[in-house]
XYZ file of N, CA and C in Angstrom:
372
model
N 37.877 17.103 72.712
C 38.524 17.235 71.446
C 38.480 18.703 71.060
N 39.602 19.128 70.519
C 39.700 20.520 70.173
C 38.820 20.851 68.891
N 38.453 21.962 68.702
C 37.432 22.425 67.723
C 38.191 22.367 66.387
N 39.460 22.669 66.227
C 40.065 22.594 64.886
C 40.028 21.103 64.463
N 40.274 20.185 65.356
C 40.243 18.739 64.917
C 38.802 18.324 64.573
N 37.810 18.912 65.273
C 36.448 18.574 65.013
C 36.082 19.165 63.594
N 36.548 20.334 63.309
C 36.197 20.819 62.025
C 36.919 20.071 60.914
N 38.114 19.672 61.115
C 38.807 18.749 60.164
C 38.062 17.477 59.930
N 37.686 16.876 60.907
C 36.825 15.650 60.813
C 35.560 15.811 60.025
N 34.822 16.906 60.426
C 33.608 17.248 59.828
C 33.812 17.554 58.305
N 34.962 18.285 58.048
C 35.298 18.639 56.674
C 35.592 17.368 55.882
N 36.399 16.438 56.529
C 36.712 15.178 55.817
C 35.462 14.408 55.577
N 34.509 14.315 56.559
C 33.257 13.694 56.403
C 32.396 14.283 55.286
N 32.498 15.555 55.253
C 31.721 16.337 54.120
C 32.240 16.050 52.736
N 33.598 16.004 52.677
C 34.304 15.723 51.375
C 33.994 14.272 51.061
N 34.055 13.326 51.993
C 33.789 11.827 51.704
C 32.390 11.674 51.225
N 31.415 12.394 51.901
C 30.054 12.305 51.572
C 29.864 12.852 50.164
N 30.538 13.982 49.883
C 30.345 14.571 48.500
C 30.905 13.629 47.446
N 31.989 12.977 47.756
C 32.637 11.988 46.795
C 31.734 10.875 46.549
N 31.210 10.281 47.655
C 30.177 9.177 47.585
C 28.975 9.520 46.654
N 28.431 10.711 46.956
C 27.201 11.130 46.208
C 27.564 11.383 44.684
N 28.763 11.905 44.409
C 29.223 12.037 43.005
C 29.370 10.744 42.394
N 30.014 9.719 43.096
C 30.230 8.445 42.544
C 28.871 7.755 42.237
N 27.907 7.847 43.201
C 26.617 7.308 43.083
C 25.900 7.903 41.928
N 26.011 9.245 41.718
C 25.311 9.854 40.579
C 25.907 9.439 39.229
N 27.169 9.205 39.188
C 27.887 8.785 37.954
C 27.340 7.301 37.631
N 27.267 6.521 38.640
C 26.808 5.129 38.521
C 25.355 5.054 38.002
N 24.493 5.871 38.595
C 23.113 5.885 38.250
C 22.969 6.373 36.829
N 23.771 7.483 36.456
C 23.648 7.940 35.112
C 24.117 6.876 34.107
N 25.212 6.195 34.365
C 25.696 5.116 33.492
C 24.689 3.974 33.410
N 24.034 3.562 34.438
C 23.042 2.497 34.415
C 21.861 2.984 33.585
N 21.471 4.215 33.746
C 20.341 4.711 33.017
C 20.602 4.678 31.509
N 21.805 5.142 31.209
C 22.258 5.098 29.787
C 22.261 3.719 29.223
N 22.795 2.802 30.012
C 22.714 1.396 29.567
C 21.418 0.843 29.305
N 20.450 1.125 30.248
C 19.119 0.651 30.082
C 18.542 1.394 28.874
N 18.687 2.671 28.584
C 18.235 3.288 27.386
C 18.799 2.637 26.156
N 20.026 2.321 26.067
C 20.648 1.587 24.985
C 19.969 0.293 24.773
N 19.830 -0.451 25.890
C 19.179 -1.799 25.729
C 17.723 -1.691 25.254
N 16.980 -0.819 25.669
C 15.598 -0.512 25.219
C 15.567 -0.170 23.706
N 16.560 0.728 23.321
C 16.545 1.023 21.820
C 16.978 -0.164 21.027
N 17.903 -0.985 21.537
C 18.305 -2.174 20.760
C 17.190 -3.135 20.713
N 16.450 -3.344 21.831
C 15.269 -4.218 21.800
C 14.201 -3.774 20.798
N 13.961 -2.492 20.814
C 12.970 -1.963 19.879
C 13.406 -2.103 18.434
N 14.700 -1.963 18.157
C 15.095 -2.199 16.752
C 15.075 -3.587 16.363
N 15.404 -4.529 17.342
C 15.346 -5.938 17.044
C 13.888 -6.391 16.745
N 13.034 -5.856 17.574
C 11.581 -6.140 17.442
C 11.069 -5.657 16.069
N 11.470 -4.433 15.646
C 11.166 -3.845 14.312
C 11.583 -4.752 13.277
N 12.925 -5.197 13.336
C 13.492 -6.055 12.333
C 12.724 -7.408 12.213
N 12.382 -7.902 13.390
C 11.554 -9.202 13.431
C 10.226 -9.011 12.778
N 9.607 -7.883 13.028
C 8.288 -7.658 12.454
C 8.429 -7.496 10.986
N 9.477 -6.769 10.556
C 9.692 -6.589 9.136
C 9.929 -7.931 8.467
N 10.727 -8.873 9.033
C 11.037 -10.128 8.455
C 9.701 -11.014 8.376
N 8.955 -10.971 9.448
C 7.648 -11.652 9.450
C 6.653 -11.190 8.357
N 6.636 -9.853 8.225
C 5.762 -9.265 7.152
C 6.308 -9.697 5.806
N 7.588 -9.685 5.620
C 8.187 -10.102 4.300
C 7.838 -11.571 3.967
N 8.022 -12.425 5.061
C 7.757 -13.842 4.843
C 6.216 -14.044 4.545
N 5.305 -13.302 5.212
C 3.912 -13.464 4.923
C 3.630 -12.941 3.407
N 4.219 -11.850 3.043
C 4.067 -11.382 1.696
C 4.620 -12.363 0.661
N 5.753 -13.001 0.910
C 6.281 -14.037 0.102
C 5.310 -15.224 -0.083
N 4.732 -15.625 1.092
C 3.886 -16.694 1.015
C 2.489 -16.366 0.330
N 2.058 -15.115 0.527
C 0.825 -14.700 -0.214
C 1.117 -14.609 -1.764
N 2.302 -14.125 -2.118
C 2.657 -14.072 -3.578
C 2.781 -15.487 -4.146
N 3.361 -16.380 -3.301
C 3.540 -17.741 -3.791
C 2.173 -18.396 -3.967
N 1.219 -18.197 -3.095
C -0.150 -18.713 -3.209
C -0.851 -18.072 -4.438
N -0.674 -16.729 -4.665
C -1.240 -16.151 -5.726
C -0.650 -16.683 -7.032
N 0.571 -16.888 -7.089
C 1.151 -17.478 -8.267
C 0.780 -18.810 -8.572
N 0.575 -19.704 -7.504
C 0.050 -20.993 -7.745
C -1.257 -21.051 -8.220
N -2.152 -20.177 -7.673
C -3.505 -20.083 -8.132
C -3.563 -19.620 -9.547
N -2.819 -18.606 -9.933
C -2.774 -18.133 -11.279
C -2.369 -19.246 -12.256
N -1.260 -19.978 -11.843
C -0.816 -21.099 -12.735
C -1.903 -22.110 -12.874
N -2.593 -22.422 -11.804
C -3.634 -23.472 -11.836
C -4.793 -23.026 -12.666
N -5.135 -21.755 -12.695
C -6.151 -21.173 -13.538
C -5.694 -21.277 -14.946
N -4.412 -20.923 -15.208
C -3.874 -20.949 -16.525
C -3.928 -22.401 -17.139
N -3.503 -23.295 -16.316
C -3.532 -24.720 -16.711
C -4.930 -25.215 -17.066
N -5.878 -24.886 -16.260
C -7.342 -25.247 -16.352
C -7.785 -24.647 -17.672
N -7.567 -23.319 -17.922
C -7.976 -22.666 -19.308
C -7.360 -23.414 -20.389
N -6.053 -23.738 -20.314
C -5.324 -24.337 -21.286
C -5.917 -25.742 -21.650
N -6.268 -26.461 -20.602
C -6.883 -27.747 -20.726
C -8.250 -27.587 -21.446
N -9.077 -26.649 -21.107
C -10.307 -26.396 -21.738
C -10.082 -26.068 -23.249
N -9.171 -25.235 -23.535
C -8.862 -24.925 -24.955
C -8.370 -26.102 -25.727
N -7.551 -26.879 -25.084
C -7.083 -28.095 -25.707
C -8.183 -29.003 -26.117
N -9.127 -29.174 -25.075
C -10.340 -29.962 -25.325
C -11.196 -29.468 -26.478
N -11.379 -28.080 -26.514
C -12.182 -27.511 -27.575
C -11.518 -27.706 -28.930
N -10.174 -27.598 -29.014
C -9.583 -27.714 -30.240
C -9.641 -29.283 -30.777
N -9.469 -30.139 -29.801
C -9.607 -31.585 -30.131
C -10.956 -31.834 -30.706
N -12.040 -31.306 -29.956
C -13.419 -31.458 -30.384
C -13.560 -30.821 -31.849
N -13.039 -29.661 -32.030
C -13.073 -29.015 -33.376
C -12.408 -29.851 -34.429
N -11.249 -30.377 -34.083
C -10.561 -31.139 -35.108
C -11.324 -32.463 -35.500
N -11.993 -33.009 -34.439
C -12.780 -34.221 -34.774
C -14.071 -33.757 -35.583
N -14.694 -32.610 -35.336
C -15.822 -32.181 -36.073
C -15.429 -31.903 -37.559
N -14.158 -31.340 -37.709
C -13.649 -31.003 -39.038
C -13.447 -32.332 -39.765
N -12.833 -33.242 -39.145
C -12.530 -34.555 -39.766
C -13.845 -35.211 -40.179
N -14.898 -35.080 -39.304
C -16.125 -35.710 -39.681
C -16.729 -34.990 -40.928
N -16.599 -33.581 -40.920
C -17.027 -32.877 -41.976
C -16.374 -33.250 -43.342
N -15.102 -33.491 -43.214
C -14.259 -33.816 -44.423
C -14.663 -35.139 -44.997
N -15.164 -36.055 -44.128
C -15.618 -37.385 -44.567
C -17.042 -37.322 -45.132
N -17.807 -36.263 -44.919
C -19.117 -36.253 -45.388
C -19.025 -36.069 -46.984
N -20.081 -36.718 -47.589
C -20.112 -36.641 -49.037
C -20.456 -35.215 -49.436
N -19.936 -34.714 -50.527
C -20.228 -33.470 -50.938
C -19.337 -32.378 -50.437
N -18.431 -32.680 -49.485
C -17.469 -31.695 -48.987
C -16.053 -32.212 -49.132
N -15.238 -31.403 -49.456
C -13.860 -31.906 -49.639
C -12.939 -31.439 -48.331
N -11.807 -31.929 -48.286
C -10.881 -31.673 -47.157
C -10.483 -30.173 -47.122
N -10.305 -29.598 -48.255
C -9.939 -28.132 -48.291
C -10.945 -27.272 -47.574
N -12.351 -27.537 -47.777
C -13.243 -26.808 -46.990
C -13.202 -27.000 -45.537
N -13.019 -28.243 -45.213
C -12.852 -28.586 -43.734
C -11.652 -27.851 -43.167
N -10.563 -27.837 -43.827
C -9.347 -27.056 -43.268
C -9.589 -25.515 -43.181
N -10.213 -25.086 -44.106
C -10.596 -23.594 -44.016
C -11.596 -23.335 -42.908
N -12.464 -24.196 -42.670
C -13.428 -24.057 -41.544
C -12.661 -24.123 -40.257
N -11.706 -25.102 -40.157
C -11.030 -25.251 -38.920
C -10.173 -23.925 -38.633
N -9.577 -23.376 -39.699
C -8.745 -22.145 -39.457
C -9.675 -21.001 -39.001
N -10.892 -20.912 -39.627
C -11.837 -19.850 -39.120
C -12.200 -20.124 -37.714
N -12.513 -21.344 -37.283
C -12.896 -21.630 -35.924
C -11.802 -21.423 -35.059
N -10.531 -21.806 -35.410
C -9.476 -21.615 -34.634
C -9.081 -20.056 -34.284
N -9.291 -19.321 -35.435
C -9.026 -17.857 -35.206
C -10.102 -17.235 -34.236
N -11.289 -17.697 -34.335
C -12.385 -17.195 -33.470
C -12.086 -17.527 -31.972
N -11.628 -18.792 -31.844
C -11.268 -19.283 -30.456
C -10.100 -18.461 -29.923
N -9.132 -18.293 -30.750
C -7.910 -17.443 -30.205
C -8.293 -16.011 -30.044
N -9.272 -15.502 -30.762
C -9.610 -14.111 -30.482
C -10.489 -13.985 -29.329
N -10.910 -15.047 -28.758
C -11.685 -14.943 -27.538
C -13.288 -14.986 -27.808
N -13.639 -14.935 -29.097
C -15.081 -14.925 -29.312
C -15.777 -16.292 -29.109
N -16.930 -16.363 -28.701
C -17.640 -17.597 -28.505
C -17.733 -18.447 -29.733
N -17.543 -19.731 -29.566
C -17.633 -20.647 -30.699
C -19.059 -20.922 -31.105
N -19.366 -20.907 -32.255
C -20.728 -21.268 -32.713
C -20.848 -22.721 -32.885
N -22.062 -23.361 -32.624
C -22.243 -24.739 -32.742
C -22.260 -25.112 -34.170
């Protein structure tokens, strides 16, 4: 085989090899970019999921705190209602006592009611 033909074949092989290496390099670069994009997307989705979970947990905590506060409020309201009922009964009993009139009993009720609303302890 003549030398110029061998050089042409070698040159053709070299060009083909160079083209294959270039194509492979581009493919690897594209796949690396795709993998990086997938990793970024997965990280973002994980972050969004974590944020959603934290928000749900916070909502649940807030709901529990609200329910507990409402329960305490209702319990306090029940105690106050019971105190006022007892006070009204005491005042009615006072009004029926001889020597006292209903006006004094009403005034005493107003005084006791104001003390209870102001948060001062009730005297027996």
